[in-house]
Amino acid sequence: MLDAIKTAYDALHNMRELGGPVVGWIFCACVLMWAIVIERFWYFSRVLPHEAAGLLQEWNARVDKLSWASRHIRMAMISRLNAGMSANVQVLRVLVPMCPLLGLLGTVSGMLGVFDSMAARGSADARSMATGVSEAMICTLSGLAVSITGLYPVYYFRRKVRMETEMLADKFSY
């Protein structure tokens, strides 16, 4: 187990060295994104059923369900559950397109390194250009890989929020 952790750490460290400082930011965005994904799965599987059951029980205990005030209480209950379901989904929606942009930033900085080495030597030596191009490609790859892995969770949670809200609205009958 420790060998696997050490191997993963070494791989990340090498990626950081080869890709430049932007890879560290992409990795932080990846960790944040997947922490939110895990938290959302936990919320939908563990927390939401209890919150919904409690509010549904409170709604069913009401005698008057047809008055103007009752309808607004119902809307407030559904909105409260919807707000809990939608929490952090917007952060995911920002992180997914941000990662390729970070990769692009690393690409630009890597290519600037290439141009600096060309200017310093006065010629286009392939060996001096290889480091910058490598840094540029690693940043691009990292940003795209993190972004692609986050596309499905964003779609899934947006769809899940919409479907759960509709199902809860049906359960809170008049």
PDB file of C-alpha atoms in Angstrom, residues 20-168:
ATOM      1  CA  GLY A  20       5.870  23.482 -14.781  1.00  0.00           C
ATOM      2  CA  PRO A  21       4.034  25.306 -12.002  1.00  0.00           C
ATOM      3  CA  VAL A  22       0.668  25.379 -13.803  1.00  0.00           C
ATOM      4  CA  VAL A  23       0.349  21.595 -13.428  1.00  0.00           C
ATOM      5  CA  GLY A  24       0.192  22.136  -9.659  1.00  0.00           C
ATOM      6  CA  TRP A  25      -2.792  24.439 -10.088  1.00  0.00           C
ATOM      7  CA  ILE A  26      -4.458  21.948 -12.414  1.00  0.00           C
ATOM      8  CA  PHE A  27      -3.909  19.230  -9.803  1.00  0.00           C
ATOM      9  CA  CYS A  28      -5.457  21.444  -7.094  1.00  0.00           C
ATOM     10  CA  ALA A  29      -8.471  22.056  -9.340  1.00  0.00           C
ATOM     11  CA  CYS A  30      -8.725  18.292  -9.910  1.00  0.00           C
ATOM     12  CA  VAL A  31      -8.652  17.525  -6.183  1.00  0.00           C
ATOM     13  CA  LEU A  32     -11.270  20.191  -5.472  1.00  0.00           C
ATOM     14  CA  MET A  33     -13.478  18.989  -8.319  1.00  0.00           C
ATOM     15  CA  TRP A  34     -13.430  15.360  -7.210  1.00  0.00           C
ATOM     16  CA  ALA A  35     -13.926  16.296  -3.546  1.00  0.00           C
ATOM     17  CA  ILE A  36     -17.096  18.112  -4.598  1.00  0.00           C
ATOM     18  CA  VAL A  37     -18.197  15.142  -6.732  1.00  0.00           C
ATOM     19  CA  ILE A  38     -17.765  12.754  -3.797  1.00  0.00           C
ATOM     20  CA  GLU A  39     -19.569  15.198  -1.482  1.00  0.00           C
ATOM     21  CA  ARG A  40     -22.497  15.483  -3.907  1.00  0.00           C
ATOM     22  CA  PHE A  41     -22.798  11.698  -4.189  1.00  0.00           C
ATOM     23  CA  TRP A  42     -22.817  11.516  -0.401  1.00  0.00           C
ATOM     24  CA  TYR A  43     -25.440  14.273  -0.184  1.00  0.00           C
ATOM     25  CA  PHE A  44     -27.786  12.645  -2.687  1.00  0.00           C
ATOM     26  CA  SER A  45     -27.462   9.178  -1.168  1.00  0.00           C
ATOM     27  CA  ARG A  46     -27.365   9.968   2.574  1.00  0.00           C
ATOM     28  CA  VAL A  47     -28.498  13.485   3.435  1.00  0.00           C
ATOM     29  CA  LEU A  48     -31.231  14.298   0.909  1.00  0.00           C
ATOM     30  CA  PRO A  49     -33.492  11.329   1.744  1.00  0.00           C
ATOM     31  CA  HIS A  50     -33.571  12.333   5.425  1.00  0.00           C
ATOM     32  CA  GLU A  51     -34.136  16.017   4.703  1.00  0.00           C
ATOM     33  CA  ALA A  52     -36.870  15.252   2.179  1.00  0.00           C
ATOM     34  CA  ALA A  53     -38.584  12.795   4.533  1.00  0.00           C
ATOM     35  CA  GLY A  54     -38.576  15.337   7.359  1.00  0.00           C
ATOM     36  CA  LEU A  55     -40.037  18.121   5.228  1.00  0.00           C
ATOM     37  CA  LEU A  56     -42.558  15.755   3.635  1.00  0.00           C
ATOM     38  CA  GLN A  57     -43.677  14.621   7.068  1.00  0.00           C
ATOM     39  CA  GLU A  58     -44.031  18.257   8.117  1.00  0.00           C
ATOM     40  CA  TRP A  59     -46.071  18.983   4.963  1.00  0.00           C
ATOM     41  CA  ASN A  60     -48.337  15.966   5.425  1.00  0.00           C
ATOM     42  CA  ALA A  61     -48.989  16.992   9.036  1.00  0.00           C
ATOM     43  CA  ARG A  62     -50.522  20.255   7.814  1.00  0.00           C
ATOM     44  CA  VAL A  63     -54.278  20.333   7.824  1.00  0.00           C
ATOM     45  CA  ASP A  64     -54.665  23.225   5.405  1.00  0.00           C
ATOM     46  CA  LYS A  65     -52.863  22.583   2.105  1.00  0.00           C
ATOM     47  CA  LEU A  66     -54.918  24.703  -0.277  1.00  0.00           C
ATOM     48  CA  SER A  67     -54.549  28.211   1.095  1.00  0.00           C
ATOM     49  CA  TRP A  68     -52.240  30.820  -0.380  1.00  0.00           C
ATOM     50  CA  ALA A  69     -49.926  30.621   2.637  1.00  0.00           C
ATOM     51  CA  SER A  70     -49.741  26.815   2.415  1.00  0.00           C
ATOM     52  CA  ARG A  71     -48.790  26.935  -1.238  1.00  0.00           C
ATOM     53  CA  HIS A  72     -45.967  29.338  -0.433  1.00  0.00           C
ATOM     54  CA  ILE A  73     -44.804  27.136   2.425  1.00  0.00           C
ATOM     55  CA  ARG A  74     -44.777  24.198  -0.005  1.00  0.00           C
ATOM     56  CA  MET A  75     -42.758  26.216  -2.507  1.00  0.00           C
ATOM     57  CA  ALA A  76     -40.333  27.243   0.249  1.00  0.00           C
ATOM     58  CA  MET A  77     -39.852  23.611   1.308  1.00  0.00           C
ATOM     59  CA  ILE A  78     -39.174  22.493  -2.257  1.00  0.00           C
ATOM     60  CA  SER A  79     -36.854  25.467  -2.790  1.00  0.00           C
ATOM     61  CA  ARG A  80     -34.921  24.623   0.374  1.00  0.00           C
ATOM     62  CA  LEU A  81     -34.364  21.084  -0.858  1.00  0.00           C
ATOM     63  CA  ASN A  82     -33.457  22.361  -4.326  1.00  0.00           C
ATOM     64  CA  ALA A  83     -30.896  24.751  -2.836  1.00  0.00           C
ATOM     65  CA  GLY A  84     -29.312  21.877  -0.918  1.00  0.00           C
ATOM     66  CA  MET A  85     -29.174  19.758  -4.061  1.00  0.00           C
ATOM     67  CA  SER A  86     -27.724  22.579  -6.163  1.00  0.00           C
ATOM     68  CA  ALA A  87     -24.988  23.494  -3.691  1.00  0.00           C
ATOM     69  CA  ASN A  88     -21.497  23.302  -5.210  1.00  0.00           C
ATOM     70  CA  VAL A  89     -22.806  22.276  -8.639  1.00  0.00           C
ATOM     71  CA  GLN A  90     -21.973  25.767  -9.888  1.00  0.00           C
ATOM     72  CA  VAL A  91     -18.408  25.338  -8.610  1.00  0.00           C
ATOM     73  CA  LEU A  92     -18.167  22.139 -10.652  1.00  0.00           C
ATOM     74  CA  ARG A  93     -19.509  23.984 -13.669  1.00  0.00           C
ATOM     75  CA  VAL A  94     -16.698  26.526 -13.267  1.00  0.00           C
ATOM     76  CA  LEU A  95     -13.902  24.033 -12.588  1.00  0.00           C
ATOM     77  CA  VAL A  96     -14.554  21.901 -15.669  1.00  0.00           C
ATOM     78  CA  PRO A  97     -13.974  24.655 -18.253  1.00  0.00           C
ATOM     79  CA  MET A  98     -11.294  26.284 -16.097  1.00  0.00           C
ATOM     80  CA  CYS A  99      -8.924  23.290 -16.312  1.00  0.00           C
ATOM     81  CA  PRO A 100      -8.330  23.489 -20.086  1.00  0.00           C
ATOM     82  CA  LEU A 101      -7.773  27.218 -19.669  1.00  0.00           C
ATOM     83  CA  LEU A 102      -5.129  26.488 -17.041  1.00  0.00           C
ATOM     84  CA  GLY A 103      -3.635  23.996 -19.490  1.00  0.00           C
ATOM     85  CA  LEU A 104      -3.599  26.718 -22.116  1.00  0.00           C
ATOM     86  CA  LEU A 105      -1.846  29.028 -19.672  1.00  0.00           C
ATOM     87  CA  GLY A 106       0.824  26.361 -19.159  1.00  0.00           C
ATOM     88  CA  THR A 107       1.069  25.903 -22.906  1.00  0.00           C
ATOM     89  CA  VAL A 108       1.670  29.601 -23.431  1.00  0.00           C
ATOM     90  CA  SER A 109       4.259  29.744 -20.652  1.00  0.00           C
ATOM     91  CA  GLY A 110       6.017  26.681 -22.098  1.00  0.00           C
ATOM     92  CA  MET A 111       6.098  28.218 -25.550  1.00  0.00           C
ATOM     93  CA  LEU A 112       7.450  31.451 -24.070  1.00  0.00           C
ATOM     94  CA  GLY A 113      10.253  29.324 -22.649  1.00  0.00           C
ATOM     95  CA  VAL A 114      10.884  27.990 -26.151  1.00  0.00           C
ATOM     96  CA  PHE A 115      11.057  31.494 -27.567  1.00  0.00           C
ATOM     97  CA  ASP A 116      13.352  32.622 -24.735  1.00  0.00           C
ATOM     98  CA  SER A 117      15.751  29.770 -25.422  1.00  0.00           C
ATOM     99  CA  MET A 118      15.682  30.586 -29.136  1.00  0.00           C
ATOM    100  CA  ALA A 119      16.421  34.240 -28.407  1.00  0.00           C
ATOM    101  CA  ALA A 120      19.212  33.397 -25.968  1.00  0.00           C
ATOM    102  CA  ARG A 121      20.974  31.066 -28.399  1.00  0.00           C
ATOM    103  CA  GLY A 122      20.177  33.028 -31.519  1.00  0.00           C
ATOM    104  CA  SER A 123      19.052  29.907 -33.343  1.00  0.00           C
ATOM    105  CA  ALA A 124      16.293  27.312 -33.314  1.00  0.00           C
ATOM    106  CA  ASP A 125      18.143  24.430 -31.667  1.00  0.00           C
ATOM    107  CA  ALA A 126      15.790  21.439 -31.293  1.00  0.00           C
ATOM    108  CA  ARG A 127      17.362  20.358 -28.019  1.00  0.00           C
ATOM    109  CA  SER A 128      16.787  23.726 -26.363  1.00  0.00           C
ATOM    110  CA  MET A 129      13.223  23.895 -27.645  1.00  0.00           C
ATOM    111  CA  ALA A 130      12.268  20.406 -26.459  1.00  0.00           C
ATOM    112  CA  THR A 131      11.926  21.362 -22.795  1.00  0.00           C
ATOM    113  CA  GLY A 132       9.471  24.179 -23.443  1.00  0.00           C
ATOM    114  CA  VAL A 133       7.436  22.175 -25.907  1.00  0.00           C
ATOM    115  CA  SER A 134       7.321  19.276 -23.450  1.00  0.00           C
ATOM    116  CA  GLU A 135       6.121  21.587 -20.679  1.00  0.00           C
ATOM    117  CA  ALA A 136       3.491  23.010 -23.008  1.00  0.00           C
ATOM    118  CA  MET A 137       2.146  19.597 -24.027  1.00  0.00           C
ATOM    119  CA  ILE A 138       2.064  18.232 -20.464  1.00  0.00           C
ATOM    120  CA  CYS A 139       0.055  21.250 -19.314  1.00  0.00           C
ATOM    121  CA  THR A 140      -2.371  20.895 -22.196  1.00  0.00           C
ATOM    122  CA  LEU A 141      -2.787  17.174 -21.558  1.00  0.00           C
ATOM    123  CA  SER A 142      -3.279  17.654 -17.825  1.00  0.00           C
ATOM    124  CA  GLY A 143      -5.893  20.366 -18.251  1.00  0.00           C
ATOM    125  CA  LEU A 144      -7.847  18.401 -20.822  1.00  0.00           C
ATOM    126  CA  ALA A 145      -7.693  15.155 -18.848  1.00  0.00           C
ATOM    127  CA  VAL A 146      -9.013  16.779 -15.683  1.00  0.00           C
ATOM    128  CA  SER A 147     -11.719  18.607 -17.593  1.00  0.00           C
ATOM    129  CA  ILE A 148     -12.893  15.522 -19.468  1.00  0.00           C
ATOM    130  CA  THR A 149     -13.208  13.531 -16.255  1.00  0.00           C
ATOM    131  CA  GLY A 150     -15.436  16.266 -14.828  1.00  0.00           C
ATOM    132  CA  LEU A 151     -17.854  16.549 -17.744  1.00  0.00           C
ATOM    133  CA  TYR A 152     -20.050  13.607 -16.821  1.00  0.00           C
ATOM    134  CA  PRO A 153     -20.426  14.461 -13.101  1.00  0.00           C
ATOM    135  CA  VAL A 154     -21.552  17.992 -14.007  1.00  0.00           C
ATOM    136  CA  TYR A 155     -24.148  16.634 -16.419  1.00  0.00           C
ATOM    137  CA  TYR A 156     -25.209  13.947 -13.946  1.00  0.00           C
ATOM    138  CA  PHE A 157     -25.728  16.313 -11.009  1.00  0.00           C
ATOM    139  CA  ARG A 158     -27.548  18.939 -13.054  1.00  0.00           C
ATOM    140  CA  ARG A 159     -29.912  16.249 -14.324  1.00  0.00           C
ATOM    141  CA  LYS A 160     -30.255  14.736 -10.846  1.00  0.00           C
ATOM    142  CA  VAL A 161     -31.182  18.112  -9.309  1.00  0.00           C
ATOM    143  CA  ARG A 162     -33.837  18.683 -11.969  1.00  0.00           C
ATOM    144  CA  MET A 163     -35.324  15.183 -11.648  1.00  0.00           C
ATOM    145  CA  GLU A 164     -35.291  15.132  -7.835  1.00  0.00           C
ATOM    146  CA  THR A 165     -36.933  18.554  -7.684  1.00  0.00           C
ATOM    147  CA  GLU A 166     -39.718  17.395  -9.979  1.00  0.00           C
ATOM    148  CA  MET A 167     -40.203  14.194  -7.957  1.00  0.00           C
ATOM    149  CA  LEU A 168     -40.287  16.133  -4.689  1.00  0.00           C
TER     150      LEU A 168
END
